[in-house]
């Protein structure tokens, strides 16, 4: 296993106290006709099942079809919203390309054939990255993943190192008090990213652009960083759905990614009559 072959672990286990795991499919009846809807979707743990490593995730062909049709039926108002970079997103869904917010809101692409716009943050400073990367030397089994706009230290294989990792990160932050970074603690992973942007700031900006503006969005996500988006959906009279647990304030939740995929496919069927009327 190379340094980059590490799993992006789900974060949702960390917020178990307010979570439930019973699965109640989100009612498709809540969703307005697709021509009035903006479809916003997290990727890992939401559309796709987790894999042992981030590169091993698999996009079922039916999902590709569903996303392409949803993109068409919403007149382009479908976007993926991920912590992954746009490059990485495109590799996963290749040959398909979708509008997307990448890097937890660091970059955005409004149309499949347009360039990334509104990159609010440069990649993490090289020196900072080098210092954070050195934390991986604390113990065998700490795996480093450079995600461009963020850096993840996975310690699933070295659970005893958790405390030392967070102490080392704290020390670096104390030595660089002006560094614009924040720490996203996850399940067996410590991710460090630029502060000042989130998935929510990405979505807020996305919703000011055609074809998204004026539409009623719904967002589906599974982890801690998605909660920033759940929180702003009411601003757009939108709906939010969590996956794997019922997050605070959501309109419904799904048991797992396969339920989300079935729901999205069902939306296309449901919308047929409406779109013909
Ligand atoms: Mg996710």
PDB file of C-alpha atoms and ligand atoms in Angstrom:
ATOM      1  CA  UNK A   1       0.000   0.000   0.000  1.00  0.00           C
ATOM      2  CA  UNK A   2       1.427   3.376  -0.944  1.00  0.00           C
ATOM      3  CA  UNK A   3       1.000   6.523   1.051  1.00  0.00           C
ATOM      4  CA  UNK A   4      -1.831   7.585  -1.208  1.00  0.00           C
ATOM      5  CA  UNK A   5      -3.722   4.334  -1.112  1.00  0.00           C
ATOM      6  CA  UNK A   6      -5.653   5.146   1.966  1.00  0.00           C
ATOM      7  CA  UNK A   7      -9.306   5.049   2.681  1.00  0.00           C
ATOM      8  CA  UNK A   8     -11.372   8.128   3.136  1.00  0.00           C
ATOM      9  CA  UNK A   9     -13.133   6.976   6.213  1.00  0.00           C
ATOM     10  CA  UNK A  10     -16.698   7.904   6.975  1.00  0.00           C
ATOM     11  CA  UNK A  11     -17.019  10.568   9.603  1.00  0.00           C
ATOM     12  CA  UNK A  12     -20.533   9.861  10.710  1.00  0.00           C
ATOM     13  CA  UNK A  13     -19.642   7.422  13.481  1.00  0.00           C
ATOM     14  CA  UNK A  14     -18.275  10.343  15.405  1.00  0.00           C
ATOM     15  CA  UNK A  15     -21.617  11.956  15.913  1.00  0.00           C
ATOM     16  CA  UNK A  16     -23.483   8.882  17.001  1.00  0.00           C
ATOM     17  CA  UNK A  17     -25.138  10.387  20.079  1.00  0.00           C
ATOM     18  CA  UNK A  18     -27.673  12.260  18.038  1.00  0.00           C
ATOM     19  CA  UNK A  19     -27.882   9.695  15.295  1.00  0.00           C
ATOM     20  CA  UNK A  20     -30.263   6.894  14.624  1.00  0.00           C
ATOM     21  CA  UNK A  21     -29.739   4.155  12.117  1.00  0.00           C
ATOM     22  CA  UNK A  22     -33.315   3.175  11.331  1.00  0.00           C
ATOM     23  CA  UNK A  23     -33.982   3.723   7.683  1.00  0.00           C
ATOM     24  CA  UNK A  24     -37.003   5.686   6.589  1.00  0.00           C
ATOM     25  CA  UNK A  25     -36.801   6.521   2.900  1.00  0.00           C
ATOM     26  CA  UNK A  26     -37.170  10.196   2.240  1.00  0.00           C
ATOM     27  CA  UNK A  27     -40.526  10.762   0.573  1.00  0.00           C
ATOM     28  CA  UNK A  28     -40.121  11.635  -3.068  1.00  0.00           C
ATOM     29  CA  UNK A  29     -43.380  13.561  -2.731  1.00  0.00           C
ATOM     30  CA  UNK A  30     -41.462  16.314  -0.931  1.00  0.00           C
ATOM     31  CA  UNK A  31     -39.416  17.072  -4.006  1.00  0.00           C
ATOM     32  CA  UNK A  32     -40.844  19.661  -6.385  1.00  0.00           C
ATOM     33  CA  UNK A  33     -40.951  18.987 -10.140  1.00  0.00           C
ATOM     34  CA  UNK A  34     -37.399  18.589 -11.423  1.00  0.00           C
ATOM     35  CA  UNK A  35     -37.654  21.682 -13.603  1.00  0.00           C
ATOM     36  CA  UNK A  36     -37.919  23.708 -10.375  1.00  0.00           C
ATOM     37  CA  UNK A  37     -35.366  21.714  -8.408  1.00  0.00           C
ATOM     38  CA  UNK A  38     -31.613  21.913  -7.865  1.00  0.00           C
ATOM     39  CA  UNK A  39     -30.121  18.513  -7.027  1.00  0.00           C
ATOM     40  CA  UNK A  40     -27.071  18.717  -4.714  1.00  0.00           C
ATOM     41  CA  UNK A  41     -25.312  15.500  -3.783  1.00  0.00           C
ATOM     42  CA  UNK A  42     -22.378  14.501  -1.620  1.00  0.00           C
ATOM     43  CA  UNK A  43     -20.413  11.614  -3.125  1.00  0.00           C
ATOM     44  CA  UNK A  44     -18.650   9.297  -0.651  1.00  0.00           C
ATOM     45  CA  UNK A  45     -21.011   7.533   1.710  1.00  0.00           C
ATOM     46  CA  UNK A  46     -23.974   9.174  -0.038  1.00  0.00           C
ATOM     47  CA  UNK A  47     -23.970   8.218  -3.731  1.00  0.00           C
ATOM     48  CA  UNK A  48     -21.157   5.703  -3.450  1.00  0.00           C
ATOM     49  CA  UNK A  49     -20.427   3.001  -0.932  1.00  0.00           C
ATOM     50  CA  UNK A  50     -17.147   3.367   0.921  1.00  0.00           C
ATOM     51  CA  UNK A  51     -14.286   1.263  -0.371  1.00  0.00           C
ATOM     52  CA  UNK A  52     -11.066   0.156   1.330  1.00  0.00           C
ATOM     53  CA  UNK A  53      -9.278   3.034  -0.386  1.00  0.00           C
ATOM     54  CA  UNK A  54     -10.635   6.256  -1.943  1.00  0.00           C
ATOM     55  CA  UNK A  55      -9.527   5.200  -5.429  1.00  0.00           C
ATOM     56  CA  UNK A  56     -11.426   1.967  -5.238  1.00  0.00           C
ATOM     57  CA  UNK A  57     -14.894   3.451  -5.062  1.00  0.00           C
ATOM     58  CA  UNK A  58     -17.123   2.198  -7.834  1.00  0.00           C
ATOM     59  CA  UNK A  59     -19.802   4.072  -9.736  1.00  0.00           C
ATOM     60  CA  UNK A  60     -22.594   1.664 -10.685  1.00  0.00           C
ATOM     61  CA  UNK A  61     -23.625   2.163 -14.344  1.00  0.00           C
ATOM     62  CA  UNK A  62     -27.234   2.735 -13.240  1.00  0.00           C
ATOM     63  CA  UNK A  63     -26.087   5.639 -11.091  1.00  0.00           C
ATOM     64  CA  UNK A  64     -24.274   7.205 -14.035  1.00  0.00           C
ATOM     65  CA  UNK A  65     -27.477   6.981 -16.039  1.00  0.00           C
ATOM     66  CA  UNK A  66     -29.561   8.409 -13.240  1.00  0.00           C
ATOM     67  CA  UNK A  67     -27.227  11.372 -12.750  1.00  0.00           C
ATOM     68  CA  UNK A  68     -27.078  12.102 -16.468  1.00  0.00           C
ATOM     69  CA  UNK A  69     -30.862  12.069 -16.733  1.00  0.00           C
ATOM     70  CA  UNK A  70     -31.304  14.170 -13.612  1.00  0.00           C
ATOM     71  CA  UNK A  71     -28.811  16.651 -15.029  1.00  0.00           C
ATOM     72  CA  UNK A  72     -30.862  16.855 -18.224  1.00  0.00           C
ATOM     73  CA  UNK A  73     -34.261  16.978 -16.553  1.00  0.00           C
ATOM     74  CA  UNK A  74     -33.162  19.771 -14.214  1.00  0.00           C
ATOM     75  CA  UNK A  75     -31.731  21.683 -17.173  1.00  0.00           C
ATOM     76  CA  UNK A  76     -28.262  21.394 -15.696  1.00  0.00           C
ATOM     77  CA  UNK A  77     -29.126  22.113 -12.065  1.00  0.00           C
ATOM     78  CA  UNK A  78     -27.382  19.078 -10.601  1.00  0.00           C
ATOM     79  CA  UNK A  79     -24.098  19.383  -8.727  1.00  0.00           C
ATOM     80  CA  UNK A  80     -21.861  17.035  -6.800  1.00  0.00           C
ATOM     81  CA  UNK A  81     -20.663  18.538  -3.499  1.00  0.00           C
ATOM     82  CA  UNK A  82     -17.544  16.842  -2.164  1.00  0.00           C
ATOM     83  CA  UNK A  83     -14.374  17.090  -0.134  1.00  0.00           C
ATOM     84  CA  UNK A  84     -12.591  15.560  -3.099  1.00  0.00           C
ATOM     85  CA  UNK A  85     -10.935  17.799  -5.676  1.00  0.00           C
ATOM     86  CA  UNK A  86     -12.695  18.351  -9.018  1.00  0.00           C
ATOM     87  CA  UNK A  87      -9.910  16.353 -10.670  1.00  0.00           C
ATOM     88  CA  UNK A  88     -10.549  13.458  -8.385  1.00  0.00           C
ATOM     89  CA  UNK A  89     -14.319  13.670  -8.887  1.00  0.00           C
ATOM     90  CA  UNK A  90     -13.845  13.555 -12.659  1.00  0.00           C
ATOM     91  CA  UNK A  91     -11.594  10.509 -12.392  1.00  0.00           C
ATOM     92  CA  UNK A  92     -14.199   8.664 -10.380  1.00  0.00           C
ATOM     93  CA  UNK A  93     -17.112   9.456 -12.692  1.00  0.00           C
ATOM     94  CA  UNK A  94     -15.149   9.312 -15.968  1.00  0.00           C
ATOM     95  CA  UNK A  95     -16.131   9.568 -18.730  1.00  0.00           C
ATOM     96  CA  UNK A  96     -19.045  11.527 -17.269  1.00  0.00           C
ATOM     97  CA  UNK A  97     -18.478  15.083 -16.071  1.00  0.00           C
ATOM     98  CA  UNK A  98     -20.923  16.916 -13.822  1.00  0.00           C
ATOM     99  CA  UNK A  99     -21.161  20.355 -12.280  1.00  0.00           C
ATOM    100  CA  UNK A 100     -19.446  20.140  -8.920  1.00  0.00           C
ATOM    101  CA  UNK A 101     -18.205  21.806  -5.782  1.00  0.00           C
ATOM    102  CA  UNK A 102     -14.838  20.291  -4.818  1.00  0.00           C
ATOM    103  CA  UNK A 103     -12.344  20.497  -1.981  1.00  0.00           C
ATOM    104  CA  UNK A 104     -15.021  21.253   0.659  1.00  0.00           C
ATOM    105  CA  UNK A 105     -15.991  24.413  -1.254  1.00  0.00           C
ATOM    106  CA  UNK A 106     -12.517  25.407  -2.419  1.00  0.00           C
ATOM    107  CA  UNK A 107     -13.421  25.025  -6.083  1.00  0.00           C
ATOM    108  CA  UNK A 108     -16.547  24.953  -8.185  1.00  0.00           C
ATOM    109  CA  UNK A 109     -17.593  24.185 -11.741  1.00  0.00           C
ATOM    110  CA  UNK A 110     -21.019  25.290 -12.888  1.00  0.00           C
ATOM    111  CA  UNK A 111     -21.262  23.305 -16.102  1.00  0.00           C
ATOM    112  CA  UNK A 112     -19.648  20.077 -17.271  1.00  0.00           C
ATOM    113  CA  UNK A 113     -17.731  21.847 -20.022  1.00  0.00           C
ATOM    114  CA  UNK A 114     -16.731  24.970 -18.104  1.00  0.00           C
ATOM    115  CA  UNK A 115     -13.537  25.637 -16.210  1.00  0.00           C
ATOM    116  CA  UNK A 116     -13.443  25.615 -12.429  1.00  0.00           C
ATOM    117  CA  UNK A 117     -14.428  28.988 -11.035  1.00  0.00           C
ATOM    118  CA  UNK A 118     -14.571  30.669  -7.677  1.00  0.00           C
ATOM    119  CA  UNK A 119     -11.581  28.913  -6.219  1.00  0.00           C
ATOM    120  CA  UNK A 120     -11.620  30.675  -2.893  1.00  0.00           C
ATOM    121  CA  UNK A 121      -8.478  29.162  -1.530  1.00  0.00           C
ATOM    122  CA  UNK A 122      -5.082  28.201  -2.831  1.00  0.00           C
ATOM    123  CA  UNK A 123      -3.924  24.682  -2.071  1.00  0.00           C
ATOM    124  CA  UNK A 124      -2.458  24.297   1.402  1.00  0.00           C
ATOM    125  CA  UNK A 125       0.879  26.049   1.859  1.00  0.00           C
ATOM    126  CA  UNK A 126       3.741  23.714   0.935  1.00  0.00           C
ATOM    127  CA  UNK A 127       5.733  24.302   4.096  1.00  0.00           C
ATOM    128  CA  UNK A 128       2.665  23.769   6.245  1.00  0.00           C
ATOM    129  CA  UNK A 129       1.865  20.635   4.299  1.00  0.00           C
ATOM    130  CA  UNK A 130       5.410  19.372   4.755  1.00  0.00           C
ATOM    131  CA  UNK A 131       5.196  19.872   8.503  1.00  0.00           C
ATOM    132  CA  UNK A 132       1.822  18.193   8.745  1.00  0.00           C
ATOM    133  CA  UNK A 133       3.018  15.353   6.537  1.00  0.00           C
ATOM    134  CA  UNK A 134       5.916  14.739   8.909  1.00  0.00           C
ATOM    135  CA  UNK A 135       3.353  13.714  11.524  1.00  0.00           C
ATOM    136  CA  UNK A 136       2.972  10.476   9.584  1.00  0.00           C
ATOM    137  CA  UNK A 137       6.429   9.569  10.844  1.00  0.00           C
ATOM    138  CA  UNK A 138       5.175   9.351  14.411  1.00  0.00           C
ATOM    139  CA  UNK A 139       4.192   5.748  13.934  1.00  0.00           C
ATOM    140  CA  UNK A 140       4.028   3.045  11.306  1.00  0.00           C
ATOM    141  CA  UNK A 141       0.443   2.785  10.084  1.00  0.00           C
ATOM    142  CA  UNK A 142      -0.268   6.516   9.930  1.00  0.00           C
ATOM    143  CA  UNK A 143      -1.175   7.115   6.312  1.00  0.00           C
ATOM    144  CA  UNK A 144      -1.012  10.443   4.576  1.00  0.00           C
ATOM    145  CA  UNK A 145      -3.449  11.506   1.877  1.00  0.00           C
ATOM    146  CA  UNK A 146      -2.777  14.740   0.040  1.00  0.00           C
ATOM    147  CA  UNK A 147      -6.143  15.965  -1.208  1.00  0.00           C
ATOM    148  CA  UNK A 148      -4.771  19.218  -2.595  1.00  0.00           C
ATOM    149  CA  UNK A 149      -6.934  21.652  -0.668  1.00  0.00           C
ATOM    150  CA  UNK A 150      -6.645  19.537   2.428  1.00  0.00           C
ATOM    151  CA  UNK A 151      -4.438  16.902   3.941  1.00  0.00           C
ATOM    152  CA  UNK A 152      -5.684  13.804   5.711  1.00  0.00           C
ATOM    153  CA  UNK A 153      -3.818  11.733   8.275  1.00  0.00           C
ATOM    154  CA  UNK A 154      -5.447   8.326   8.547  1.00  0.00           C
ATOM    155  CA  UNK A 155      -4.660   6.268  11.624  1.00  0.00           C
ATOM    156  CA  UNK A 156      -7.029   3.338  11.319  1.00  0.00           C
ATOM    157  CA  UNK A 157      -3.958   1.119  11.187  1.00  0.00           C
ATOM    158  CA  UNK A 158      -2.352   2.904  14.136  1.00  0.00           C
ATOM    159  CA  UNK A 159      -5.194   3.746  16.541  1.00  0.00           C
ATOM    160  CA  UNK A 160      -2.791   4.177  19.448  1.00  0.00           C
ATOM    161  CA  UNK A 161      -1.307   7.174  17.625  1.00  0.00           C
ATOM    162  CA  UNK A 162      -4.504   9.261  17.699  1.00  0.00           C
ATOM    163  CA  UNK A 163      -3.555  11.376  20.693  1.00  0.00           C
ATOM    164  CA  UNK A 164      -0.023  11.979  19.428  1.00  0.00           C
ATOM    165  CA  UNK A 165      -1.366  13.037  16.015  1.00  0.00           C
ATOM    166  CA  UNK A 166      -3.776  15.604  17.444  1.00  0.00           C
ATOM    167  CA  UNK A 167      -1.082  16.890  19.815  1.00  0.00           C
ATOM    168  CA  UNK A 168       1.334  17.291  16.918  1.00  0.00           C
ATOM    169  CA  UNK A 169      -1.295  19.107  14.841  1.00  0.00           C
ATOM    170  CA  UNK A 170      -2.062  21.378  17.792  1.00  0.00           C
ATOM    171  CA  UNK A 171       1.618  22.154  18.203  1.00  0.00           C
ATOM    172  CA  UNK A 172       1.963  23.135  14.547  1.00  0.00           C
ATOM    173  CA  UNK A 173      -1.130  25.325  14.800  1.00  0.00           C
ATOM    174  CA  UNK A 174       0.259  26.969  17.926  1.00  0.00           C
ATOM    175  CA  UNK A 175       3.509  27.690  16.133  1.00  0.00           C
ATOM    176  CA  UNK A 176       1.645  29.099  13.136  1.00  0.00           C
ATOM    177  CA  UNK A 177      -1.215  30.984  14.770  1.00  0.00           C
ATOM    178  CA  UNK A 178      -1.951  32.943  11.620  1.00  0.00           C
ATOM    179  CA  UNK A 179      -2.139  29.942   9.325  1.00  0.00           C
ATOM    180  CA  UNK A 180      -5.675  29.895   7.901  1.00  0.00           C
ATOM    181  CA  UNK A 181      -6.403  26.278   8.629  1.00  0.00           C
ATOM    182  CA  UNK A 182      -8.936  24.226  10.486  1.00  0.00           C
ATOM    183  CA  UNK A 183      -8.967  20.632  11.660  1.00  0.00           C
ATOM    184  CA  UNK A 184     -11.795  18.267  10.737  1.00  0.00           C
ATOM    185  CA  UNK A 185     -11.690  15.300  13.089  1.00  0.00           C
ATOM    186  CA  UNK A 186     -13.151  12.154  11.612  1.00  0.00           C
ATOM    187  CA  UNK A 187     -13.376   8.467  12.303  1.00  0.00           C
ATOM    188  CA  UNK A 188      -9.724   7.361  12.364  1.00  0.00           C
ATOM    189  CA  UNK A 189      -8.781  10.358  10.287  1.00  0.00           C
ATOM    190  CA  UNK A 190      -7.615  13.873  11.036  1.00  0.00           C
ATOM    191  CA  UNK A 191      -8.146  16.203   8.074  1.00  0.00           C
ATOM    192  CA  UNK A 192      -6.618  19.655   7.880  1.00  0.00           C
ATOM    193  CA  UNK A 193      -8.017  22.215   5.453  1.00  0.00           C
ATOM    194  CA  UNK A 194      -8.038  25.924   4.822  1.00  0.00           C
ATOM    195  CA  UNK A 195     -10.554  27.762   6.932  1.00  0.00           C
ATOM    196  CA  UNK A 196     -12.805  30.348   5.363  1.00  0.00           C
ATOM    197  CA  UNK A 197     -14.712  28.051   3.062  1.00  0.00           C
ATOM    198  CA  UNK A 198     -16.955  25.062   3.553  1.00  0.00           C
ATOM    199  CA  UNK A 199     -19.331  23.017   1.492  1.00  0.00           C
ATOM    200  CA  UNK A 200     -21.954  25.546   2.583  1.00  0.00           C
ATOM    201  CA  UNK A 201     -20.045  28.570   1.257  1.00  0.00           C
ATOM    202  CA  UNK A 202     -19.676  26.648  -1.995  1.00  0.00           C
ATOM    203  CA  UNK A 203     -23.400  25.934  -2.179  1.00  0.00           C
ATOM    204  CA  UNK A 204     -24.288  29.531  -1.252  1.00  0.00           C
ATOM    205  CA  UNK A 205     -22.240  30.729  -4.201  1.00  0.00           C
ATOM    206  CA  UNK A 206     -23.471  28.014  -6.547  1.00  0.00           C
ATOM    207  CA  UNK A 207     -27.064  29.020  -5.831  1.00  0.00           C
ATOM    208  CA  UNK A 208     -26.389  32.553  -7.116  1.00  0.00           C
ATOM    209  CA  UNK A 209     -25.595  31.196 -10.594  1.00  0.00           C
ATOM    210  CA  UNK A 210     -27.727  29.912 -13.437  1.00  0.00           C
ATOM    211  CA  UNK A 211     -29.244  27.383 -13.693  1.00  0.00           C
ATOM    212  CA  UNK A 212     -29.302  26.922  -9.918  1.00  0.00           C
ATOM    213  CA  UNK A 213     -30.584  30.297  -8.769  1.00  0.00           C
ATOM    214  CA  UNK A 214     -34.252  30.600  -8.034  1.00  0.00           C
ATOM    215  CA  UNK A 215     -34.669  26.854  -7.764  1.00  0.00           C
ATOM    216  CA  UNK A 216     -35.601  24.881  -4.707  1.00  0.00           C
ATOM    217  CA  UNK A 217     -32.586  22.729  -3.821  1.00  0.00           C
ATOM    218  CA  UNK A 218     -32.342  19.468  -2.015  1.00  0.00           C
ATOM    219  CA  UNK A 219     -29.077  18.191  -0.611  1.00  0.00           C
ATOM    220  CA  UNK A 220     -28.151  14.672   0.464  1.00  0.00           C
ATOM    221  CA  UNK A 221     -25.043  14.062   2.572  1.00  0.00           C
ATOM    222  CA  UNK A 222     -23.724  11.674   5.171  1.00  0.00           C
ATOM    223  CA  UNK A 223     -21.012  13.265   7.242  1.00  0.00           C
ATOM    224  CA  UNK A 224     -20.001  16.099   9.523  1.00  0.00           C
ATOM    225  CA  UNK A 225     -18.998  18.513   6.772  1.00  0.00           C
ATOM    226  CA  UNK A 226     -22.415  18.067   5.148  1.00  0.00           C
ATOM    227  CA  UNK A 227     -24.103  19.546   8.187  1.00  0.00           C
ATOM    228  CA  UNK A 228     -23.018  23.018   7.077  1.00  0.00           C
ATOM    229  CA  UNK A 229     -25.148  22.498   3.973  1.00  0.00           C
ATOM    230  CA  UNK A 230     -28.100  21.029   5.891  1.00  0.00           C
ATOM    231  CA  UNK A 231     -28.072  24.258   7.895  1.00  0.00           C
ATOM    232  CA  UNK A 232     -28.488  26.560   4.893  1.00  0.00           C
ATOM    233  CA  UNK A 233     -31.140  24.614   2.976  1.00  0.00           C
ATOM    234  CA  UNK A 234     -33.974  26.506   4.711  1.00  0.00           C
ATOM    235  CA  UNK A 235     -32.507  29.739   3.266  1.00  0.00           C
ATOM    236  CA  UNK A 236     -33.550  28.447  -0.157  1.00  0.00           C
ATOM    237  CA  UNK A 237     -36.755  26.803   0.976  1.00  0.00           C
ATOM    238  CA  UNK A 238     -34.765  23.663   0.308  1.00  0.00           C
ATOM    239  CA  UNK A 239     -34.706  20.174   1.749  1.00  0.00           C
ATOM    240  CA  UNK A 240     -31.924  18.172   3.332  1.00  0.00           C
ATOM    241  CA  UNK A 241     -31.535  14.442   3.801  1.00  0.00           C
ATOM    242  CA  UNK A 242     -28.862  12.581   5.724  1.00  0.00           C
ATOM    243  CA  UNK A 243     -27.539   9.100   5.055  1.00  0.00           C
ATOM    244  CA  UNK A 244     -26.897   6.371   7.603  1.00  0.00           C
ATOM    245  CA  UNK A 245     -28.293   8.385  10.476  1.00  0.00           C
ATOM    246  CA  UNK A 246     -30.848  11.046  11.064  1.00  0.00           C
ATOM    247  CA  UNK A 247     -28.876  14.274  11.408  1.00  0.00           C
ATOM    248  CA  UNK A 248     -30.308  17.211  13.275  1.00  0.00           C
ATOM    249  CA  UNK A 249     -32.842  19.261  11.344  1.00  0.00           C
ATOM    250  CA  UNK A 250     -32.997  17.177   8.190  1.00  0.00           C
ATOM    251  CA  UNK A 251     -36.234  16.457   6.348  1.00  0.00           C
ATOM    252  CA  UNK A 252     -35.541  12.744   6.087  1.00  0.00           C
ATOM    253  CA  UNK A 253     -32.794  10.202   5.911  1.00  0.00           C
ATOM    254  CA  UNK A 254     -31.617   7.145   4.040  1.00  0.00           C
ATOM    255  CA  UNK A 255     -30.173   3.904   5.339  1.00  0.00           C
ATOM    256  CA  UNK A 256     -27.272   3.857   2.907  1.00  0.00           C
ATOM    257  CA  UNK A 257     -26.021   4.839  -0.550  1.00  0.00           C
ATOM    258  CA  UNK A 258     -28.047   2.136  -2.307  1.00  0.00           C
ATOM    259  CA  UNK A 259     -31.212   3.725  -0.885  1.00  0.00           C
ATOM    260  CA  UNK A 260     -30.095   7.119  -2.173  1.00  0.00           C
ATOM    261  CA  UNK A 261     -29.462   5.688  -5.630  1.00  0.00           C
ATOM    262  CA  UNK A 262     -32.900   4.068  -5.699  1.00  0.00           C
ATOM    263  CA  UNK A 263     -34.513   7.313  -4.530  1.00  0.00           C
ATOM    264  CA  UNK A 264     -32.841   9.351  -7.282  1.00  0.00           C
ATOM    265  CA  UNK A 265     -33.889   6.835  -9.933  1.00  0.00           C
ATOM    266  CA  UNK A 266     -37.412   6.963  -8.542  1.00  0.00           C
ATOM    267  CA  UNK A 267     -37.458  10.750  -8.880  1.00  0.00           C
ATOM    268  CA  UNK A 268     -37.014  10.380 -12.626  1.00  0.00           C
ATOM    269  CA  UNK A 269     -39.944   7.975 -12.845  1.00  0.00           C
ATOM    270  CA  UNK A 270     -42.119  10.172 -10.658  1.00  0.00           C
ATOM    271  CA  UNK A 271     -41.334  13.260 -12.640  1.00  0.00           C
ATOM    272  CA  UNK A 272     -42.292  11.815 -15.991  1.00  0.00           C
ATOM    273  CA  UNK A 273     -45.961  12.760 -15.778  1.00  0.00           C
ATOM    274  CA  UNK A 274     -45.175  16.190 -14.439  1.00  0.00           C
ATOM    275  CA  UNK A 275     -42.661  16.980 -17.137  1.00  0.00           C
ATOM    276  CA  UNK A 276     -45.112  15.941 -19.854  1.00  0.00           C
ATOM    277  CA  UNK A 277     -47.985  17.934 -18.456  1.00  0.00           C
TER     278      UNK A 277
HETATM  279 MG1  LIG B   1     -19.736  11.829   2.386  1.00  0.00          MG
END
